[in-house]
mmCIF file of C-alpha atoms in Angstrom:
data_model
loop_
_atom_site.group_PDB
_atom_site.id
_atom_site.type_symbol
_atom_site.label_atom_id
_atom_site.label_comp_id
_atom_site.label_asym_id
_atom_site.label_seq_id
_atom_site.Cartn_x
_atom_site.Cartn_y
_atom_site.Cartn_z
ATOM 1 C CA MET A 135 31.614 -59.027 44.060
ATOM 2 C CA SER A 136 31.281 -56.710 41.068
ATOM 3 C CA GLU A 137 32.785 -53.294 41.127
ATOM 4 C CA THR A 138 30.693 -50.200 40.572
ATOM 5 C CA THR A 139 32.268 -47.454 38.573
ATOM 6 C CA ILE A 140 31.112 -43.928 39.312
ATOM 7 C CA GLU A 141 31.995 -41.233 36.799
ATOM 8 C CA ILE A 142 32.465 -37.764 38.245
ATOM 9 C CA PRO A 143 31.816 -34.990 35.726
ATOM 10 C CA ALA A 144 34.619 -32.533 35.209
ATOM 11 C CA ASP A 145 34.333 -29.150 36.828
ATOM 12 C CA THR A 146 33.211 -26.708 34.181
ATOM 13 C CA GLY A 147 33.493 -23.671 36.411
ATOM 14 C CA ARG A 148 29.830 -22.683 36.078
ATOM 15 C CA PRO A 149 26.551 -23.764 37.721
ATOM 16 C CA PRO A 150 24.734 -26.764 36.245
ATOM 17 C CA GLU A 151 21.793 -24.645 35.174
ATOM 18 C CA ASP A 152 24.048 -22.712 32.790
ATOM 19 C CA SER A 153 25.114 -25.843 30.974
ATOM 20 C CA ALA A 154 22.309 -25.666 28.404
ATOM 21 C CA PRO A 155 23.534 -25.908 24.829
ATOM 22 C CA GLU A 156 24.030 -22.572 23.098
ATOM 23 C CA THR A 157 23.713 -21.783 19.449
ATOM 24 C CA VAL A 158 27.226 -21.227 18.218
ATOM 25 C CA LEU A 159 27.700 -19.171 15.110
ATOM 26 C CA GLU A 160 29.629 -21.086 12.523
ATOM 27 C CA PRO A 161 32.818 -19.419 11.283
ATOM 28 C CA SER A 162 31.473 -19.306 7.739
ATOM 29 C CA ASP A 163 28.292 -17.557 8.955
ATOM 30 C CA ALA A 164 30.309 -15.069 10.968
ATOM 31 C CA ASP A 165 32.539 -14.327 7.982
ATOM 32 C CA GLU A 166 29.485 -13.895 5.756
ATOM 33 C CA ARG A 167 27.904 -11.466 8.201
ATOM 34 C CA ARG A 168 31.088 -9.442 8.519
ATOM 35 C CA HIS A 169 31.287 -9.308 4.724
ATOM 36 C CA LEU A 170 27.664 -8.105 4.546
ATOM 37 C CA TYR A 171 28.329 -5.443 7.177
ATOM 38 C CA ARG A 172 31.397 -4.145 5.339
ATOM 39 C CA LEU A 173 29.733 -4.209 1.924
ATOM 40 C CA GLY A 174 26.551 -2.613 3.230
ATOM 41 C CA THR A 175 28.447 0.191 4.973
ATOM 42 C CA CYS A 176 30.483 0.943 1.845
ATOM 43 C CA LEU A 177 27.361 1.030 -0.326
ATOM 44 C CA ILE A 178 25.605 3.383 2.099
ATOM 45 C CA VAL A 179 28.564 5.760 2.067
ATOM 46 C CA VAL A 180 28.654 5.707 -1.740
ATOM 47 C CA GLY A 181 24.896 6.223 -1.870
ATOM 48 C CA VAL A 182 24.964 9.210 0.486
ATOM 49 C CA ILE A 183 27.724 10.850 -1.550
ATOM 50 C CA ALA A 184 25.919 10.221 -4.859
ATOM 51 C CA VAL A 185 22.595 11.525 -3.511
ATOM 52 C CA GLY A 186 24.333 14.588 -2.092
ATOM 53 C CA LEU A 187 25.966 15.359 -5.440
ATOM 54 C CA GLY A 188 22.629 14.830 -7.174
ATOM 55 C CA LEU A 189 20.905 17.341 -4.887
ATOM 56 C CA ALA A 190 23.663 19.924 -5.031
ATOM 57 C CA PRO A 191 23.217 22.468 -7.881
ATOM 58 C CA LEU A 192 26.775 22.015 -9.132
ATOM 59 C CA LEU A 193 26.278 19.813 -12.189
ATOM 60 C CA ILE A 194 23.968 19.785 -15.181
ATOM 61 C CA MET A 195 20.516 18.314 -14.640
ATOM 62 C CA PRO A 196 20.954 14.963 -16.494
ATOM 63 C CA VAL A 197 24.099 14.203 -14.481
ATOM 64 C CA ARG A 198 22.384 15.184 -11.231
ATOM 65 C CA ILE A 199 19.431 12.920 -11.960
ATOM 66 C CA SER A 200 21.730 10.011 -12.830
ATOM 67 C CA LEU A 201 23.783 10.472 -9.659
ATOM 68 C CA PHE A 202 20.636 10.738 -7.554
ATOM 69 C CA LEU A 203 19.186 7.506 -8.963
ATOM 70 C CA VAL A 204 22.494 5.658 -8.564
ATOM 71 C CA GLY A 205 22.705 6.918 -4.990
ATOM 72 C CA LEU A 206 19.210 5.658 -4.194
ATOM 73 C CA VAL A 207 20.046 2.224 -5.595
ATOM 74 C CA ALA A 208 23.274 2.116 -3.578
ATOM 75 C CA LEU A 209 21.462 3.183 -0.397
ATOM 76 C CA TYR A 210 18.780 0.546 -0.872
ATOM 77 C CA THR A 211 21.329 -2.188 -1.576
ATOM 78 C CA GLY A 212 23.473 -1.173 1.392
ATOM 79 C CA LEU A 213 20.551 -1.042 3.821
ATOM 80 C CA ARG A 214 19.378 -4.419 2.565
ATOM 81 C CA ARG A 215 22.840 -5.921 3.158
ATOM 82 C CA LEU A 216 22.904 -4.562 6.711
ATOM 83 C CA GLY A 217 19.398 -5.887 7.340
ATOM 84 C CA LEU A 218 20.299 -9.357 6.081
ATOM 85 C CA ALA A 219 23.423 -9.369 8.280
ATOM 86 C CA ARG A 220 21.453 -8.282 11.348
ATOM 87 C CA PHE A 221 18.104 -10.070 10.984
ATOM 88 C CA GLY A 222 18.799 -12.942 8.574
ATOM 89 C CA SER A 223 17.177 -14.019 5.329
ATOM 90 C CA ASP A 224 13.654 -13.100 6.499
ATOM 91 C CA PHE A 225 14.490 -9.387 6.361
ATOM 92 C CA ASP A 226 12.357 -7.648 3.703
ATOM 93 C CA LEU A 227 13.468 -4.056 3.212
ATOM 94 C CA THR A 228 10.943 -3.396 0.444
ATOM 95 C CA PHE A 229 8.050 -4.319 2.748
ATOM 96 C CA ILE A 230 9.423 -2.095 5.514
ATOM 97 C CA LEU A 231 9.844 0.834 3.130
ATOM 98 C CA SER A 232 6.324 0.305 1.777
ATOM 99 C CA CYS A 233 4.818 0.375 5.259
ATOM 100 C CA THR A 234 6.892 3.448 6.109
ATOM 101 C CA TRP A 235 5.719 5.265 2.978
ATOM 102 C CA LEU A 236 2.046 4.467 3.649
ATOM 103 C CA ALA A 237 2.309 5.522 7.289
ATOM 104 C CA ALA A 238 4.112 8.761 6.405
ATOM 105 C CA LEU A 239 1.644 9.548 3.604
ATOM 106 C CA ALA A 240 -1.384 8.870 5.804
ATOM 107 C CA ALA A 241 0.054 11.017 8.617
ATOM 108 C CA ALA A 242 0.863 13.869 6.225
ATOM 109 C CA ALA A 243 -2.584 13.715 4.635
ATOM 110 C CA LEU A 244 -4.294 13.672 8.032
ATOM 111 C CA LEU A 245 -2.220 16.532 9.433
ATOM 112 C CA ALA A 246 -2.051 18.546 6.190
ATOM 113 C CA PRO A 247 -3.881 21.615 7.594
ATOM 114 C CA LEU A 248 -1.340 21.777 10.429
ATOM 115 C CA LEU A 249 1.752 21.430 8.241
ATOM 116 C CA PRO A 250 3.673 24.500 6.978
ATOM 117 C CA LEU A 251 2.646 23.965 3.358
ATOM 118 C CA ALA A 252 2.285 26.550 0.624
ATOM 119 C CA GLU A 253 -1.028 27.326 -1.053
ATOM 120 C CA HIS A 254 -2.564 24.320 -2.813
ATOM 121 C CA GLU A 255 -5.998 25.446 -4.057
ATOM 122 C CA ASN A 256 -6.776 29.174 -3.880
ATOM 123 C CA THR A 257 -5.292 30.776 -6.996
ATOM 124 C CA ALA A 258 -6.048 34.268 -5.690
ATOM 125 C CA ARG A 259 -3.262 33.844 -3.139
ATOM 126 C CA THR A 260 -0.632 32.811 -5.693
ATOM 127 C CA LEU A 261 -0.717 35.806 -8.043
ATOM 128 C CA THR A 262 2.847 36.703 -7.075
ATOM 129 C CA GLU A 263 4.149 33.121 -7.072
ATOM 130 C CA PRO A 264 6.208 31.848 -10.027
ATOM 131 C CA SER A 265 4.425 29.656 -12.573
ATOM 132 C CA TYR A 266 5.939 26.293 -13.509
ATOM 133 C CA ALA A 267 8.745 26.705 -10.956
ATOM 134 C CA THR A 268 11.148 23.769 -11.247
ATOM 135 C CA PRO A 269 11.689 21.504 -8.239
ATOM 136 C CA SER A 270 14.352 22.656 -5.783
ATOM 137 C CA LEU A 271 14.477 20.939 -2.403
ATOM 138 C CA PHE A 272 15.908 23.961 -0.609
ATOM 139 C CA SER A 273 13.451 26.495 -1.981
ATOM 140 C CA GLU A 274 9.983 27.610 -0.922
ATOM 141 C CA HIS A 275 8.503 25.160 -3.442
ATOM 142 C CA PRO A 276 10.609 21.974 -3.114
ATOM 143 C CA LEU A 277 8.642 20.108 -5.801
ATOM 144 C CA GLY A 278 7.842 23.102 -7.991
ATOM 145 C CA THR A 279 4.564 24.806 -8.909
ATOM 146 C CA ASN A 280 1.911 24.475 -11.604
ATOM 147 C CA ASN A 281 0.730 27.093 -14.089
ATOM 148 C CA PHE A 282 -1.197 28.970 -11.373
ATOM 149 C CA GLY A 283 1.748 29.017 -8.969
ATOM 150 C CA LEU A 284 0.162 26.431 -6.678
ATOM 151 C CA ASP A 285 2.675 24.330 -4.747
ATOM 152 C CA LEU A 286 2.914 20.773 -6.077
ATOM 153 C CA LEU A 287 4.037 19.287 -2.755
ATOM 154 C CA ALA A 288 0.999 20.726 -0.977
ATOM 155 C CA ARG A 289 -1.310 19.653 -3.814
ATOM 156 C CA SER A 290 0.139 16.120 -3.766
ATOM 157 C CA ILE A 291 -0.415 15.795 -0.009
ATOM 158 C CA TYR A 292 -3.932 17.204 -0.166
ATOM 159 C CA GLY A 293 -4.560 15.025 -3.214
ATOM 160 C CA ALA A 294 -3.617 12.030 -1.090
ATOM 161 C CA ARG A 295 -6.403 12.978 1.339
ATOM 162 C CA TYR A 296 -9.073 12.786 -1.362
ATOM 163 C CA SER A 297 -7.626 9.747 -3.134
ATOM 164 C CA LEU A 298 -7.224 7.742 0.073
ATOM 165 C CA VAL A 299 -10.629 8.728 1.438
ATOM 166 C CA VAL A 300 -12.367 7.701 -1.788
ATOM 167 C CA ALA A 301 -10.423 4.435 -2.145
ATOM 168 C CA VAL A 302 -10.724 3.350 1.495
ATOM 169 C CA SER A 303 -14.435 4.267 1.626
ATOM 170 C CA ALA A 304 -15.139 2.292 -1.540
ATOM 171 C CA VAL A 305 -13.296 -0.765 -0.221
ATOM 172 C CA LEU A 306 -15.052 -0.582 3.160
ATOM 173 C CA ILE A 307 -18.447 -0.427 1.450
ATOM 174 C CA GLY A 308 -17.414 -3.332 -0.746
ATOM 175 C CA MET A 309 -16.260 -5.349 2.265
ATOM 176 C CA ILE A 310 -19.488 -4.785 4.200
ATOM 177 C CA VAL A 311 -21.972 -5.251 1.349
ATOM 178 C CA GLY A 312 -20.010 -7.835 -0.625
ATOM 179 C CA GLY A 313 -19.004 -9.727 2.498
ATOM 180 C CA ALA A 314 -22.596 -9.952 3.705
ATOM 181 C CA ILE A 315 -23.819 -11.094 0.272
ATOM 182 C CA GLY A 316 -21.052 -13.683 -0.004
ATOM 183 C CA ILE A 317 -21.704 -15.105 3.475
ATOM 184 C CA LEU A 318 -25.427 -15.406 2.770
ATOM 185 C CA ALA A 319 -24.820 -17.068 -0.595
ATOM 186 C CA GLY A 320 -22.233 -19.493 0.794
ATOM 187 C CA TYR A 321 -24.219 -20.431 3.870
ATOM 188 C CA PHE A 322 -27.686 -20.869 2.360
ATOM 189 C CA GLY A 323 -26.643 -22.006 -1.129
ATOM 190 C CA GLY A 324 -29.371 -23.083 -3.545
ATOM 191 C CA LYS A 325 -31.201 -20.438 -5.542
ATOM 192 C CA LEU A 326 -29.694 -17.573 -3.560
ATOM 193 C CA ASP A 327 -26.186 -18.779 -4.397
ATOM 194 C CA ARG A 328 -27.055 -19.073 -8.090
ATOM 195 C CA ILE A 329 -28.622 -15.596 -8.197
ATOM 196 C CA VAL A 330 -25.596 -14.060 -6.480
ATOM 197 C CA GLY A 331 -23.293 -15.903 -8.882
ATOM 198 C CA VAL A 332 -25.129 -14.543 -11.918
ATOM 199 C CA LEU A 333 -25.101 -10.974 -10.570
ATOM 200 C CA THR A 334 -21.409 -10.994 -9.636
ATOM 201 C CA ASN A 335 -20.418 -12.527 -12.958
ATOM 202 C CA SER A 336 -22.514 -9.939 -14.791
ATOM 203 C CA LEU A 337 -20.788 -7.063 -12.999
ATOM 204 C CA LEU A 338 -17.361 -8.570 -13.597
ATOM 205 C CA ALA A 339 -18.169 -9.025 -17.289
ATOM 206 C CA VAL A 340 -18.730 -5.280 -17.794
ATOM 207 C CA PRO A 341 -15.483 -3.378 -18.545
ATOM 208 C CA SER A 342 -14.649 -1.447 -15.396
ATOM 209 C CA LEU A 343 -13.728 1.826 -17.040
ATOM 210 C CA ILE A 344 -16.915 1.881 -19.120
ATOM 211 C CA LEU A 345 -19.016 1.205 -16.013
ATOM 212 C CA LEU A 346 -17.218 3.977 -14.111
ATOM 213 C CA ILE A 347 -17.667 6.460 -16.955
ATOM 214 C CA ALA A 348 -21.369 5.621 -17.153
ATOM 215 C CA LEU A 349 -21.848 6.081 -13.404
ATOM 216 C CA ALA A 350 -19.747 9.241 -13.298
ATOM 217 C CA SER A 351 -21.759 10.724 -16.158
ATOM 218 C CA VAL A 352 -24.981 10.293 -14.202
ATOM 219 C CA LEU A 353 -23.789 11.145 -10.682
ATOM 220 C CA GLU A 354 -22.514 14.487 -9.460
ATOM 221 C CA PRO A 355 -18.687 14.410 -9.185
ATOM 222 C CA ASN A 356 -18.151 14.573 -5.429
ATOM 223 C CA LEU A 357 -16.434 12.337 -2.899
ATOM 224 C CA ARG A 358 -19.559 10.470 -1.839
ATOM 225 C CA ASN A 359 -20.755 9.630 -5.346
ATOM 226 C CA ILE A 360 -17.296 8.617 -6.580
ATOM 227 C CA ALA A 361 -16.823 6.351 -3.550
ATOM 228 C CA PHE A 362 -20.235 4.805 -4.250
ATOM 229 C CA ALA A 363 -19.387 4.233 -7.923
ATOM 230 C CA LEU A 364 -16.062 2.614 -7.070
ATOM 231 C CA SER A 365 -17.649 0.412 -4.399
ATOM 232 C CA ILE A 366 -19.764 -1.236 -7.108
ATOM 233 C CA LEU A 367 -16.509 -2.502 -8.604
ATOM 234 C CA ALA A 368 -15.355 -3.868 -5.236
ATOM 235 C CA ILE A 369 -18.546 -5.707 -4.266
ATOM 236 C CA PRO A 370 -18.302 -8.662 -6.739
ATOM 237 C CA SER A 371 -14.734 -9.579 -5.771
ATOM 238 C CA MET A 372 -15.511 -9.259 -2.062
ATOM 239 C CA ALA A 373 -18.642 -11.377 -2.456
ATOM 240 C CA ARG A 374 -16.671 -14.141 -4.181
ATOM 241 C CA ILE A 375 -13.974 -14.184 -1.490
ATOM 242 C CA ALA A 376 -16.589 -14.218 1.283
ATOM 243 C CA ARG A 377 -18.594 -16.997 -0.386
ATOM 244 C CA ALA A 378 -15.534 -19.216 -0.922
ATOM 245 C CA ASN A 379 -14.422 -18.849 2.697
ATOM 246 C CA THR A 380 -17.956 -19.384 3.986
ATOM 247 C CA LEU A 381 -18.173 -22.693 2.131
ATOM 248 C CA VAL A 382 -14.980 -23.772 3.898
ATOM 249 C CA PHE A 383 -15.837 -22.612 7.417
ATOM 250 C CA ALA A 384 -19.478 -23.748 7.288
ATOM 251 C CA GLN A 385 -18.276 -27.362 7.587
ATOM 252 C CA ARG A 386 -15.806 -26.760 10.416
ATOM 253 C CA GLU A 387 -16.296 -28.325 13.821
ATOM 254 C CA PHE A 388 -17.019 -25.113 15.733
ATOM 255 C CA VAL A 389 -19.808 -24.190 13.303
ATOM 256 C CA LEU A 390 -21.353 -27.651 13.464
ATOM 257 C CA ALA A 391 -21.110 -27.546 17.267
ATOM 258 C CA ALA A 392 -22.856 -24.160 17.391
ATOM 259 C CA ARG A 393 -25.651 -25.467 15.182
ATOM 260 C CA ALA A 394 -25.981 -28.604 17.299
ATOM 261 C CA MET A 395 -26.311 -26.437 20.424
ATOM 262 C CA GLY A 396 -29.293 -24.659 18.884
ATOM 263 C CA ALA A 397 -27.693 -21.457 17.601
ATOM 264 C CA THR A 398 -29.769 -19.614 15.039
ATOM 265 C CA ARG A 399 -28.553 -19.174 11.488
ATOM 266 C CA MET A 400 -28.008 -15.460 12.033
ATOM 267 C CA ARG A 401 -25.913 -16.115 15.128
ATOM 268 C CA VAL A 402 -23.831 -18.722 13.319
ATOM 269 C CA MET A 403 -23.147 -16.369 10.427
ATOM 270 C CA VAL A 404 -22.396 -13.329 12.600
ATOM 271 C CA ARG A 405 -20.555 -14.924 15.527
ATOM 272 C CA GLU A 406 -18.877 -17.960 13.968
ATOM 273 C CA ILE A 407 -18.365 -17.412 10.229
ATOM 274 C CA ALA A 408 -17.986 -13.635 9.822
ATOM 275 C CA PRO A 409 -14.931 -13.272 12.142
ATOM 276 C CA ASN A 410 -13.099 -15.907 10.087
ATOM 277 C CA VAL A 411 -14.046 -14.277 6.784
ATOM 278 C CA ILE A 412 -12.901 -10.789 7.822
ATOM 279 C CA LEU A 413 -9.170 -11.540 7.586
ATOM 280 C CA PRO A 414 -9.208 -12.730 3.948
ATOM 281 C CA LEU A 415 -11.450 -9.793 3.058
ATOM 282 C CA ALA A 416 -9.127 -7.324 4.784
ATOM 283 C CA SER A 417 -6.055 -8.664 2.994
ATOM 284 C CA MET A 418 -7.951 -8.523 -0.286
ATOM 285 C CA GLY A 419 -9.024 -4.989 0.580
ATOM 286 C CA MET A 420 -5.390 -3.823 0.799
ATOM 287 C CA VAL A 421 -4.875 -4.840 -2.822
ATOM 288 C CA LEU A 422 -8.231 -3.408 -3.877
ATOM 289 C CA ILE A 423 -7.344 -0.011 -2.383
ATOM 290 C CA SER A 424 -4.525 0.313 -4.904
ATOM 291 C CA ALA A 425 -6.920 -0.549 -7.731
ATOM 292 C CA MET A 426 -9.424 2.015 -6.446
ATOM 293 C CA ILE A 427 -6.744 4.723 -6.306
ATOM 294 C CA VAL A 428 -5.894 4.052 -9.949
ATOM 295 C CA ALA A 429 -9.585 4.029 -10.901
ATOM 296 C CA GLU A 430 -10.213 7.351 -9.141
ATOM 297 C CA ALA A 431 -7.148 8.860 -10.793
ATOM 298 C CA SER A 432 -8.410 7.661 -14.181
ATOM 299 C CA LEU A 433 -11.785 9.351 -13.661
ATOM 300 C CA SER A 434 -10.131 12.588 -12.538
ATOM 301 C CA PHE A 435 -7.754 12.481 -15.495
ATOM 302 C CA LEU A 436 -10.742 12.202 -17.853
ATOM 303 C CA GLY A 437 -12.468 15.112 -16.105
ATOM 304 C CA LEU A 438 -15.210 12.933 -14.599
ATOM 305 C CA GLY A 439 -13.902 12.861 -11.058
ATOM 306 C CA ILE A 440 -13.253 15.576 -8.503
ATOM 307 C CA GLN A 441 -12.955 18.857 -10.345
ATOM 308 C CA PRO A 442 -10.049 21.346 -10.161
ATOM 309 C CA PRO A 443 -8.873 23.369 -8.342
ATOM 310 C CA THR A 444 -9.488 20.686 -5.704
ATOM 311 C CA PRO A 445 -6.381 18.531 -6.094
ATOM 312 C CA THR A 446 -6.319 14.827 -6.812
ATOM 313 C CA TRP A 447 -3.467 12.928 -8.373
ATOM 314 C CA GLY A 448 -5.519 12.286 -11.498
ATOM 315 C CA ASN A 449 -6.427 15.891 -12.307
ATOM 316 C CA MET A 450 -2.873 16.971 -11.398
ATOM 317 C CA ILE A 451 -1.509 14.586 -14.019
ATOM 318 C CA SER A 452 -4.055 15.889 -16.542
ATOM 319 C CA GLU A 453 -2.510 19.364 -16.197
ATOM 320 C CA GLY A 454 0.462 18.059 -18.178
ATOM 321 C CA GLN A 455 -1.532 17.327 -21.336
ATOM 322 C CA GLY A 456 -0.400 18.775 -24.629
ATOM 323 C CA THR A 457 2.994 20.417 -24.776
ATOM 324 C CA VAL A 458 3.102 21.149 -21.026
ATOM 325 C CA PHE A 459 4.735 17.827 -20.231
ATOM 326 C CA GLU A 460 7.457 18.391 -22.803
ATOM 327 C CA GLN A 461 8.353 21.803 -21.375
ATOM 328 C CA HIS A 462 7.650 21.162 -17.676
ATOM 329 C CA PRO A 463 7.830 17.406 -17.011
ATOM 330 C CA HIS A 464 7.679 17.825 -13.229
ATOM 331 C CA ILE A 465 3.979 18.707 -13.569
ATOM 332 C CA VAL A 466 3.351 15.015 -14.342
ATOM 333 C CA TRP A 467 6.292 13.388 -12.584
ATOM 334 C CA VAL A 468 5.451 14.689 -9.089
ATOM 335 C CA PRO A 469 1.854 13.388 -8.801
ATOM 336 C CA GLY A 470 2.793 10.355 -10.884
ATOM 337 C CA LEU A 471 5.516 9.438 -8.409
ATOM 338 C CA PHE A 472 3.124 9.796 -5.465
ATOM 339 C CA LEU A 473 0.588 7.623 -7.302
ATOM 340 C CA PHE A 474 3.159 4.975 -8.235
ATOM 341 C CA LEU A 475 4.686 4.667 -4.757
ATOM 342 C CA THR A 476 1.286 4.468 -3.074
ATOM 343 C CA VAL A 477 -0.149 1.855 -5.441
ATOM 344 C CA PHE A 478 3.069 -0.187 -5.292
ATOM 345 C CA SER A 479 3.097 -0.083 -1.481
ATOM 346 C CA PHE A 480 -0.549 -1.107 -1.125
ATOM 347 C CA ASN A 481 -0.031 -3.973 -3.577
ATOM 348 C CA LEU A 482 3.054 -5.221 -1.740
ATOM 349 C CA VAL A 483 1.486 -4.985 1.716
ATOM 350 C CA GLY A 484 -1.721 -6.594 0.464
ATOM 351 C CA GLU A 485 0.091 -9.520 -1.139
ATOM 352 C CA LYS A 486 2.103 -10.055 2.049
ATOM 353 C CA ALA A 487 -1.120 -10.039 4.070
ATOM 354 C CA GLN A 488 -2.739 -12.500 1.668
ATOM 355 C CA LYS A 489 0.157 -14.915 2.109
ATOM 356 C CA ARG A 490 -0.214 -14.704 5.885
ATOM 357 C CA THR A 491 -4.000 -15.194 5.872
ATOM 358 C CA GLY A 492 -4.124 -17.714 3.037
ATOM 359 C CA GLY A 493 -6.333 -15.447 0.951
ATOM 360 C CA THR A 494 -6.457 -15.560 -2.816
ATOM 361 C CA ARG A 495 -5.904 -12.652 -5.079
ATOM 362 C CA GLU A 496 -8.853 -12.018 -7.363
ATOM 363 C CA VAL A 497 -8.956 -8.451 -8.631
ATOM 364 C CA LYS A 498 -10.608 -7.788 -11.964
ATOM 365 C CA LEU A 499 -10.667 -4.028 -12.465
#
């Protein structure tokens, strides 16, 4: 008779359901994280001290600016180290800061009339205010004033309202019109596709700035007309993206099934194709918004956009022409910094969205 051996598992001191394998942090990983935490904390402390010294009016201006910039770099590096230690290699501090900047700018622009800002437009109220006041964060004008005594912080925030409204409106018009044209061309093909291809290529062949100057010379310089002029630049790119995606989705199973079930062409385009084309168009639109902001600023700088004293970043930068920039550089640096950070943030967020949606970047402005 054979013997049967029964193995009794050792008592682990916990219920069987808790015996699932756990992810154990390797010693090297733990040491690396502790190193990142220590290094990040030290860099943040150094950055706070350097920024504080840069803001304090104790040193000469070049030294203060250098300390402030070094402090910002140290703060960014330290926060990035802490983020990598806490969330891993997928942590993207630049993307988070870009989203934060866009959200804060949009909120400030939307709530600008409710914020305790100084005068930004009416020069009759600034007769007693200092002209070309230098930036001082703890003063009544933290970012300084222009030659009329108008507050640059208030003008930059109100300028964001006009710049964002024009850029977003132009991109939305481009998405709707260009998306519809692209879907029609991709779905029907044939002569319609060839005609659309010729028209889009013709618009893309014209230098953008020359086209904008020509339109701005004919149209009255207000928000509606500038948004319309900029939307003409957005339509060809949107139409190309929509056409390319329509050609892909028109052969997918759900579209063929809808056609086999007797769905009309309009229903197929609206209910089946359009929802799948919206995401690539939206991600493309994020990048196009930055291009539209730059285009609007260029028109305002040339005097063809929104006219002073209504503030936009472009006409604020134009106030520094001649010898003004040499004597009062903050007149250009303040709106230029707002413009740079906003365009950079929209580009970064748009490229991240394009990677997620599989869209292609095709901006020719």
